[in-house]
Short mmCIF file of C-alpha atoms in Angstrom, two decimals:
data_model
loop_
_atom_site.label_atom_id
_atom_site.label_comp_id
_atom_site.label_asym_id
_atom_site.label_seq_id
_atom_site.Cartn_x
_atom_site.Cartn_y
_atom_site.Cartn_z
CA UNK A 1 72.60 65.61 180.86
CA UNK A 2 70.34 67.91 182.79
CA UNK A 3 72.34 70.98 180.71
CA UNK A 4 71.06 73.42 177.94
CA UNK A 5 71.84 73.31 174.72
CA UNK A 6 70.64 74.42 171.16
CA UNK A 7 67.68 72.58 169.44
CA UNK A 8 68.18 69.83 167.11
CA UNK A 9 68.08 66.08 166.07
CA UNK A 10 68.55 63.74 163.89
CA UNK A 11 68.48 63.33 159.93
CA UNK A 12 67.12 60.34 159.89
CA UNK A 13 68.17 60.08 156.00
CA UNK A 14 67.32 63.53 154.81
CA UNK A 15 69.54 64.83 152.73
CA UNK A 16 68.78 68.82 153.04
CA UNK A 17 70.30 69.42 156.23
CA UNK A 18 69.44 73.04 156.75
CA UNK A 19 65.84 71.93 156.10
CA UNK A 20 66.10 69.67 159.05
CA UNK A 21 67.65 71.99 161.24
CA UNK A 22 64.68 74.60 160.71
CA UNK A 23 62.20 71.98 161.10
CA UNK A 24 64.04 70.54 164.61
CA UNK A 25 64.09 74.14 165.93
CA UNK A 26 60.59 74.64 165.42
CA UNK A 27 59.08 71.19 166.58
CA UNK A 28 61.78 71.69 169.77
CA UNK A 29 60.73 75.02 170.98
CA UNK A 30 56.75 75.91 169.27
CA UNK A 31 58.30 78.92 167.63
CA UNK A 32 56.67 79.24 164.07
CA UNK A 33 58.65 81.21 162.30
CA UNK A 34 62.47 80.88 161.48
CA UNK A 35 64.83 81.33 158.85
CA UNK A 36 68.35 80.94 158.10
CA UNK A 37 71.21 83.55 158.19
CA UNK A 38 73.13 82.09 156.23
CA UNK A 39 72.37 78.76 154.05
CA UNK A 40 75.53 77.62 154.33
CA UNK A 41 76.80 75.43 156.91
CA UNK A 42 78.00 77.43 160.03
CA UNK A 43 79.96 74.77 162.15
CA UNK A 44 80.62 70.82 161.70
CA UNK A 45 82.24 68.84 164.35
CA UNK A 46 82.11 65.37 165.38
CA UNK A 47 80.99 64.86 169.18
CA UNK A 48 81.28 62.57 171.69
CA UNK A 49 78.58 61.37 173.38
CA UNK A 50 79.06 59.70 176.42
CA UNK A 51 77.28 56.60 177.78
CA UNK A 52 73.58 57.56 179.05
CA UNK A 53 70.11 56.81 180.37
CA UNK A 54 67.52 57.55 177.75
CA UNK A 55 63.24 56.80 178.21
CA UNK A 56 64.76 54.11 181.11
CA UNK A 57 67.46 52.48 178.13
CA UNK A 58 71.12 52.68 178.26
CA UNK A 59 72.98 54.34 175.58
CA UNK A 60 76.21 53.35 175.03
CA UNK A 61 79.19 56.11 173.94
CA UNK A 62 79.22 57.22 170.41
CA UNK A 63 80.15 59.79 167.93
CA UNK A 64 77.89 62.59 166.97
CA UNK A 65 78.17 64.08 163.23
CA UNK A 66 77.52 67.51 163.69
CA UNK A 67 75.83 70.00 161.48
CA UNK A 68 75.79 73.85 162.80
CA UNK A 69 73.02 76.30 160.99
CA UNK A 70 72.46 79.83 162.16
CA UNK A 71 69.30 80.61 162.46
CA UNK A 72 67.31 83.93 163.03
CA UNK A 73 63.37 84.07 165.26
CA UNK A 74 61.67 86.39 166.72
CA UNK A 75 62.04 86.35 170.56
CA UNK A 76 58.57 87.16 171.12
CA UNK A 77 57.00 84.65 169.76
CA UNK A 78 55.34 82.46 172.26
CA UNK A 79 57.57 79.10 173.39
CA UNK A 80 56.86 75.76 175.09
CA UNK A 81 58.49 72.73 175.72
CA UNK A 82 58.43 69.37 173.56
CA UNK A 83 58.08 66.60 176.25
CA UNK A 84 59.55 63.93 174.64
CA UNK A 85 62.93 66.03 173.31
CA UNK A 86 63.57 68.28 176.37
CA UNK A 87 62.35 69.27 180.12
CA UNK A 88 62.98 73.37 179.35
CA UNK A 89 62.78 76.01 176.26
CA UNK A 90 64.14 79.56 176.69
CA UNK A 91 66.03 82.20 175.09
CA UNK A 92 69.99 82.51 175.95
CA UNK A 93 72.08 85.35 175.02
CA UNK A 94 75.12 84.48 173.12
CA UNK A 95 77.51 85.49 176.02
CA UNK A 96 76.08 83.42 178.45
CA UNK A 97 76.31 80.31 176.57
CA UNK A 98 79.25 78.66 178.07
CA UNK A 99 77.76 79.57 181.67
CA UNK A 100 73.91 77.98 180.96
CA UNK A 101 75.84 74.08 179.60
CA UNK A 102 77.43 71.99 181.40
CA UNK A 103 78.56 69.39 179.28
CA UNK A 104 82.09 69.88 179.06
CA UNK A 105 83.33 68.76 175.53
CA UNK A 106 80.77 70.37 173.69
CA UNK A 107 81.53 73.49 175.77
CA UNK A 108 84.99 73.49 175.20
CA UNK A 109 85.65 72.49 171.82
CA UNK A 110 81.95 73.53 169.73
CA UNK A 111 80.58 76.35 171.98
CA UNK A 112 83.50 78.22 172.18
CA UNK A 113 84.31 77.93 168.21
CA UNK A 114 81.22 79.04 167.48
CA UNK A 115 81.02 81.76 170.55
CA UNK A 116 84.43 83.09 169.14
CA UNK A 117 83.18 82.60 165.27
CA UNK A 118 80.13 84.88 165.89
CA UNK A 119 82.55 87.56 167.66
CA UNK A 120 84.53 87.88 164.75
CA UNK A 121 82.05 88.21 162.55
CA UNK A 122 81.25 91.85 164.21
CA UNK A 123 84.58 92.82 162.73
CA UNK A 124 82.63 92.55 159.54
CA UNK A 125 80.89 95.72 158.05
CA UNK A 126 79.54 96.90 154.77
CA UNK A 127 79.62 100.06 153.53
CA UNK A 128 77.72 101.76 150.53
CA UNK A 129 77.42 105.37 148.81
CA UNK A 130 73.66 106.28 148.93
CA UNK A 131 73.59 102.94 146.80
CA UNK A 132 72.68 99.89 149.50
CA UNK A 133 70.87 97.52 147.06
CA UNK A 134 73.47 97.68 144.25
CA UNK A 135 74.80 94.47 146.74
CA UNK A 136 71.46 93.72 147.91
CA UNK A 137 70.90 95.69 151.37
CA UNK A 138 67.47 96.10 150.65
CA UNK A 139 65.85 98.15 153.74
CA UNK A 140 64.36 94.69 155.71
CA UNK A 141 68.49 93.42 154.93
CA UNK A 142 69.56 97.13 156.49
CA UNK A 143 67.64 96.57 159.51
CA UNK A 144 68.66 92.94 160.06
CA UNK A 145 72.52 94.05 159.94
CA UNK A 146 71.76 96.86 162.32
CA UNK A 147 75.19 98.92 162.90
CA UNK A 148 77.25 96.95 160.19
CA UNK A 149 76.02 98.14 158.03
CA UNK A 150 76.53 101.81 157.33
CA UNK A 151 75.48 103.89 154.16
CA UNK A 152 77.03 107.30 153.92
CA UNK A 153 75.80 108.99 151.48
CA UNK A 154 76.82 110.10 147.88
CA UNK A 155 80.51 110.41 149.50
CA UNK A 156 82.35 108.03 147.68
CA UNK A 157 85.66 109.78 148.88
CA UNK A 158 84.59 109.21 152.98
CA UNK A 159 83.80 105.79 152.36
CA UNK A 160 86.74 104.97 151.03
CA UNK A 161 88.95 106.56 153.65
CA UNK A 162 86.52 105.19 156.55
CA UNK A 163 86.76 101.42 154.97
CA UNK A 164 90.65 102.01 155.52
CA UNK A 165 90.62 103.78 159.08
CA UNK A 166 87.99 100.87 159.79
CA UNK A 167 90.69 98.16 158.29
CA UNK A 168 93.50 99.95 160.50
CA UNK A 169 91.98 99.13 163.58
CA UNK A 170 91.37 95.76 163.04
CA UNK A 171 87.95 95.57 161.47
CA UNK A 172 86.75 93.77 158.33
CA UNK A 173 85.42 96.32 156.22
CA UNK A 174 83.47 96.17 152.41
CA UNK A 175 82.60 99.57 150.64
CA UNK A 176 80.24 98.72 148.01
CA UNK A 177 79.49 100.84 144.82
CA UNK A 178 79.12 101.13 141.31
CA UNK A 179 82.55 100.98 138.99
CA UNK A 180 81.43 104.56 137.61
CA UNK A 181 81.39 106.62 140.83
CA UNK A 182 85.06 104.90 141.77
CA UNK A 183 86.42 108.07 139.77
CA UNK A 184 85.31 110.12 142.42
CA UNK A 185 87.56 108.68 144.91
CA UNK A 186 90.93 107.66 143.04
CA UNK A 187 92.79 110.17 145.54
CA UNK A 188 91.52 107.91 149.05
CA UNK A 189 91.79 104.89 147.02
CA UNK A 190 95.74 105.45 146.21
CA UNK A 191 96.58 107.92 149.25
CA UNK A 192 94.57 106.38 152.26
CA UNK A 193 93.95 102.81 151.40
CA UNK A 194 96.47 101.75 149.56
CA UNK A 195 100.19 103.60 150.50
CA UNK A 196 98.88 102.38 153.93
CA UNK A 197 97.96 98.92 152.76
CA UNK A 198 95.39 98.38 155.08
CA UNK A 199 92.95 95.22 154.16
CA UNK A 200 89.76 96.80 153.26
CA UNK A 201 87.20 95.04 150.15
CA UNK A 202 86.17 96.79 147.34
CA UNK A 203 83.58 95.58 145.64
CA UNK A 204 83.51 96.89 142.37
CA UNK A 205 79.74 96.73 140.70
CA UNK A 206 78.53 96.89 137.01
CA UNK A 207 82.33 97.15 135.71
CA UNK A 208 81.17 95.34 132.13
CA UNK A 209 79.84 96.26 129.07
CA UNK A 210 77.03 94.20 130.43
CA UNK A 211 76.41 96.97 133.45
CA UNK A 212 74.79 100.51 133.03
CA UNK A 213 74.94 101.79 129.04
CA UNK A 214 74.17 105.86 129.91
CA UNK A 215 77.28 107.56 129.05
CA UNK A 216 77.70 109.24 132.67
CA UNK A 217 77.03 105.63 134.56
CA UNK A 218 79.61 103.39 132.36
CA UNK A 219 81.76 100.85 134.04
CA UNK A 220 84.29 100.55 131.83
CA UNK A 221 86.99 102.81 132.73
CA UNK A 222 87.88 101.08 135.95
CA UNK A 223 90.83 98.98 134.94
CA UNK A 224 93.09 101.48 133.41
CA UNK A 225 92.17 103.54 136.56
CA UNK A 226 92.82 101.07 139.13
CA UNK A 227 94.85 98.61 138.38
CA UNK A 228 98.21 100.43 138.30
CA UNK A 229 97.43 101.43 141.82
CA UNK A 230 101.02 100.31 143.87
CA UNK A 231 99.29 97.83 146.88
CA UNK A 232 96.01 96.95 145.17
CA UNK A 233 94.77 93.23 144.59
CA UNK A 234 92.29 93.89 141.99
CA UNK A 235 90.43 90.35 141.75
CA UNK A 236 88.07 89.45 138.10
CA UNK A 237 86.51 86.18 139.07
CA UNK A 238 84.59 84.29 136.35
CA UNK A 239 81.67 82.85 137.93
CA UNK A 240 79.61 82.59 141.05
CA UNK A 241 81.81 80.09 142.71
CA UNK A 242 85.06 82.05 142.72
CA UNK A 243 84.01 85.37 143.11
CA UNK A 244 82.46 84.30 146.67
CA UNK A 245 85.87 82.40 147.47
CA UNK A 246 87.24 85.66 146.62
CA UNK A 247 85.27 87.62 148.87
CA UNK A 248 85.39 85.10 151.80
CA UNK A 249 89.49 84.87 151.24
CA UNK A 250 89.71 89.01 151.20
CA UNK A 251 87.35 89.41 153.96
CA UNK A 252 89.93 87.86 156.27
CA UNK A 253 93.16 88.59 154.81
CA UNK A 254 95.30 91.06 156.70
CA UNK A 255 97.66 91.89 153.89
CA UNK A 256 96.38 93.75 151.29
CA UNK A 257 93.65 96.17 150.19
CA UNK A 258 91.44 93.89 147.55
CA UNK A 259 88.97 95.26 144.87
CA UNK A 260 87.28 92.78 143.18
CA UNK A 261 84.68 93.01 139.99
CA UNK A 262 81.34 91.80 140.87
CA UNK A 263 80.24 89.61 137.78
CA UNK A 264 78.06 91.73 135.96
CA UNK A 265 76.91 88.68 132.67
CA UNK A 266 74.53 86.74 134.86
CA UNK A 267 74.90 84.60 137.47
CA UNK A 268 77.35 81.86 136.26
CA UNK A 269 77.35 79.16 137.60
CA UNK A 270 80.52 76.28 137.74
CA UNK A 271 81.01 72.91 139.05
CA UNK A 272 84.61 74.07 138.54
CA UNK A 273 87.00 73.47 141.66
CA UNK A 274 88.10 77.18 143.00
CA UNK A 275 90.77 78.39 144.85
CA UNK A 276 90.16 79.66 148.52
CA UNK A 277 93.48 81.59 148.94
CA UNK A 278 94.65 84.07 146.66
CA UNK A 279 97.52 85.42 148.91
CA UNK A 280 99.91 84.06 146.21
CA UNK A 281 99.48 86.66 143.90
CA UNK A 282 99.53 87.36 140.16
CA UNK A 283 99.26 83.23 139.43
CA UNK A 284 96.89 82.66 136.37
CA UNK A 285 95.21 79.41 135.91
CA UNK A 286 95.76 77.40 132.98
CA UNK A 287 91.77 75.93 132.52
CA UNK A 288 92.40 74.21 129.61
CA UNK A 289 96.05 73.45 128.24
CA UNK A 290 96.74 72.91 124.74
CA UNK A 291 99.17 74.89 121.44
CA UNK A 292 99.29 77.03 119.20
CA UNK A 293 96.96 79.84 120.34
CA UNK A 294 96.49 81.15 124.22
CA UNK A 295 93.27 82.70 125.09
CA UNK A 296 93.78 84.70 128.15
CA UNK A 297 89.78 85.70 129.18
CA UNK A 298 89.75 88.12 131.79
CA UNK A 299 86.49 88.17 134.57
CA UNK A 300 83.05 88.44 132.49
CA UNK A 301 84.71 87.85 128.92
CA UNK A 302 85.80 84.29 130.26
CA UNK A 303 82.70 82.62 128.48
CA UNK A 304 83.74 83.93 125.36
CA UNK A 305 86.90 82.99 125.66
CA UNK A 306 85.75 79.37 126.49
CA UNK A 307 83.55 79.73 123.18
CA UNK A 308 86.61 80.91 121.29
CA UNK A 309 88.18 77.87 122.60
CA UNK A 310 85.29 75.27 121.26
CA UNK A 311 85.46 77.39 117.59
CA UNK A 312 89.13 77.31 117.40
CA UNK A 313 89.03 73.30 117.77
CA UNK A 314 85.63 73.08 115.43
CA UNK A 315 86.04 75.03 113.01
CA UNK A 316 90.57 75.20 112.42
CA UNK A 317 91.10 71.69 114.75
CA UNK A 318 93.35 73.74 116.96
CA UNK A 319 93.19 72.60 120.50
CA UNK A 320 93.84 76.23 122.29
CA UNK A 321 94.96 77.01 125.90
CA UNK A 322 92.22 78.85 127.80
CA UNK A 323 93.95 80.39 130.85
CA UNK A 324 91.90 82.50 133.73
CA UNK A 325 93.93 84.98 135.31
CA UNK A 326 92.28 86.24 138.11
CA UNK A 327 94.72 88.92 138.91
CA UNK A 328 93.91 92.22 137.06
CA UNK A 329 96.98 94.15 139.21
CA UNK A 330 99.94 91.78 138.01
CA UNK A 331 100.98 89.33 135.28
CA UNK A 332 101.68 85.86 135.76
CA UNK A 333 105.61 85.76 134.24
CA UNK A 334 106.00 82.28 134.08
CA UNK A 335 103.14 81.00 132.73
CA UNK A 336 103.55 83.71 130.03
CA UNK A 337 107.22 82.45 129.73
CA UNK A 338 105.78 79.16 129.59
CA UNK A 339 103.48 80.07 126.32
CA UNK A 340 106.55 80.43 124.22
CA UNK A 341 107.42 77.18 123.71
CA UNK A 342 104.43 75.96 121.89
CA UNK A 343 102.30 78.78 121.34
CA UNK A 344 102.29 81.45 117.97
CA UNK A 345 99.80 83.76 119.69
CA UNK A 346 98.48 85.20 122.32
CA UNK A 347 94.70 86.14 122.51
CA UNK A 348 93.55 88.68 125.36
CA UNK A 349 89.66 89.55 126.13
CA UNK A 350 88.48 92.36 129.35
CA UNK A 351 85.29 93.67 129.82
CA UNK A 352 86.32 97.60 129.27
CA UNK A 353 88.57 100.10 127.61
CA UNK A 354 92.18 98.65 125.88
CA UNK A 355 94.00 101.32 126.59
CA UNK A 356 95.90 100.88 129.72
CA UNK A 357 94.19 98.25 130.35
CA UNK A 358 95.47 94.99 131.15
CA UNK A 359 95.54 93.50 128.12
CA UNK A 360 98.67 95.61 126.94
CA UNK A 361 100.60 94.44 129.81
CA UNK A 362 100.99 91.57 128.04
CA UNK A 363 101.74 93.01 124.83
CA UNK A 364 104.00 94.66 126.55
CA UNK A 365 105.73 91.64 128.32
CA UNK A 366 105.67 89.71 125.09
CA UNK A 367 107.25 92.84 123.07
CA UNK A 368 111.01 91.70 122.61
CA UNK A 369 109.80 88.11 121.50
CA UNK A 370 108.50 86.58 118.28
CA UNK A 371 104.92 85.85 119.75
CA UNK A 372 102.39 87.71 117.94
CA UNK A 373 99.52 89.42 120.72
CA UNK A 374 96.52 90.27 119.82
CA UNK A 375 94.42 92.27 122.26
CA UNK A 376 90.13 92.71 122.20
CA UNK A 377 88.40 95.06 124.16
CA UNK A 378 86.38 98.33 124.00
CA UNK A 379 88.46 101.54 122.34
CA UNK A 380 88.29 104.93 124.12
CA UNK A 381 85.03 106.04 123.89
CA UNK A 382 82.05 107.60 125.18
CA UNK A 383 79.30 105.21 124.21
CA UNK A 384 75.57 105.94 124.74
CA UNK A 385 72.85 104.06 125.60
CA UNK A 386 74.53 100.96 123.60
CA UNK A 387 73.44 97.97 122.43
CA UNK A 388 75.73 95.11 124.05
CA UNK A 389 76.09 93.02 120.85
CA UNK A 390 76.36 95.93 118.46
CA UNK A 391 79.21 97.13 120.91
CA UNK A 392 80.95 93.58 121.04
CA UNK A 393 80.58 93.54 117.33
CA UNK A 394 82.09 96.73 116.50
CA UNK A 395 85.03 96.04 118.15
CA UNK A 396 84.86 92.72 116.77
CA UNK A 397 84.69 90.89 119.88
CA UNK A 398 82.44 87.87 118.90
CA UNK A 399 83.73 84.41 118.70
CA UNK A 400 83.28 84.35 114.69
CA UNK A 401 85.16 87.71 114.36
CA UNK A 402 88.12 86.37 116.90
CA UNK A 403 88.44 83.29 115.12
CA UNK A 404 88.67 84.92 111.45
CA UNK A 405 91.36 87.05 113.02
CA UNK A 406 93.00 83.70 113.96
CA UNK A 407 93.06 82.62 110.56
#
């Protein structure tokens, strides 16, 4: 082809991809050291290769399965050529891609992705309050994300109103913090993020019982303080899995300003299938359907709702519904509707304080029928330096305690 391109080959039957990738770039260009920037897969296309003359044998035409990783060396390490893979090894800024290749499918339909990919990606920038490794920007991760990342001190309030001036304008902005310094800033939260709607991320960190116990750092005040906010997505995901769909899906919505709770009860993991678009909002998801009794398990209290669910059928043989609703800001009407025609109660587990939380919305919604609510979380308090299971316990939010309640 007598063109540059990136480094790479083939498989040959190994099933770690990205492993091959690093290896390829390495063996193609005598750099030692490389690592990914992301692990996941960046790009996958299917090429067209075109009939050609390889070591003196023709090639005939033939489809290319194509598997993108970004990866991330240091330009002054020494480089060389691999004689038997390529005639020329050298370092290509990103903008002058298109102008160094000349192969004209792979510049116009993978280059250019990719090109345009990386571009928008600069939109992207995180933002913390004298707090960068509470999402892991250690300083080595600071340095690597050079000006997107931006840490402005304990100014909770001016991060918040910068993540929505940032948002205004077009960028994809993520402020960062703990859920116990969010108090400081209700005012930019309500005022200049969200009666302007403009599509910043909020992650929301160590909102649990499971987060910081000192009674100035507690997380659990964050519901009743956020979620009646007019505009605000405020997202609870349940494991690993969805809270990153969450993030990726917010990160390039245009529509509304998300928060979401960072899972603060370990790193679940789920084989579960997730959602990738959460644009339709308020829509819980039914995770297991059955009678009688509805567990609705909000964010980190989802596993003991799930271990409600395997009592219940154990110990009484009632086959519960376990439903995950996502949504902290809005109720899910129908499938609440939908509960009355074969359900007596309604169970309801968050991770912080009952009162206005959002829990009661659905005692609320339910308060002209004959289904009986019952609603578990923590009550108005100031606890100190707490136990976890002495606090679940005393508000009798264990799965024995739940289930006598059933009963």
């Amino acid at each position: 082809y007598n063109s540059w391109g990136w480094t790479g080959g083939h498989s040959d039957g190994d099933s770690d991809l990205l492993y091959v990738a690093m290896k390829e770039a390495k063996e193609e260009t005598g750099i030692k050291h490389v690592k990914p920037i992301l692990n996941d897969i960046y790009s996958l296309e299917i090429i067209n290769v075109d009939g050609h003359e390889k070591r003196g044998k023709y090639v005939g035409s033939h489809a290319h399965l194509n598997v993108t990783y970004l990866l991330e060396a240091d330009e002054k390490e020494e480089i060389h050529i691999k004689e038997d893979e390529n005639s020329g090894v050298k370092w290509v800024k990103i903008e002058d891609i298109l102008k160094e290749t000349s192969e004209k499918w792979v510049k116009e339909r993978v280059y250019t992705k990719i090109i345009e990919k990386m571009k928008k990606d600069k939109k992207v920038v995180a933002v913390v309050a004298g707090v960068p490794t509470n999402i892991g920007f250690t300083k080595e991760k600071r340095e690597e994300a050079k000006d997107q990342f931006v840490d402005v001190g304990i100014a909770e309030e001016h991060a918040v109103a910068f993540v929505s001036g940032i948002a205004k304008n077009g960028g994809k902005p993520i402020f960062a913090t703990h859920a116990s310094f969010m108090q400081r800033t209700y005012d930019q939260l309500s005022q200049d993020l969200c009666i302007n709607k403009n599509p910043a991320t909020i992650l929301v960190n160590t909102a649990s019982v499971y987060g910081m116990n000192d009674v100035t750092h507690l997380g659990l005040y964050d519901i009743p303080m956020m979620s009646n906010i007019p505009n605000l997505v405020y997202l609870a995901p349940t494991c690993k899995k969805e809270y990153f769909a969450m993030l990726d899906w917010s990160i390039e919505q245009n529509e509304f300003p998300v928060a979401i709770r960072v899972p603060c009860n370990g790193v679940i993991s789920s084989e579960k299938e997730v959602e990738r678009d959460y644009s339709n909002l308020n829509k819980f998801k039914v995770e297991e359907k059955g009678n009688k009794v509805a567990i609705i398990a909000l964010g980190d209290f989802f596993e003991i709702g799930r271990s409600v669910l395997k009592g219940l059928k154990e110990e009484l043989g009632i086959s519960a519904t376990l439903i995950n609703p996502r949504y902290i800001t809005g109720l899910d009407e129908e499938c609440l509707e939908d509960l009355k025609q074969n359900h007596d109660i309604v169970i309801t587990l968050e991770d912080g304080m009952l009162e206005g939380g959002f829990g009661e919305k659905i005692a609320s919604f339910y308060g002209t029928s004959d289904m009986k609510v019952k609603n578990y979380g923590i009550k108005k308090s100031f606890p100190d330096r707490y136990n976890v299971e002495d606090l679940l316990r005393e508000n009798r939010i264990t799965k024995e305690q739940i289930i006598e309640d059933i009963k």
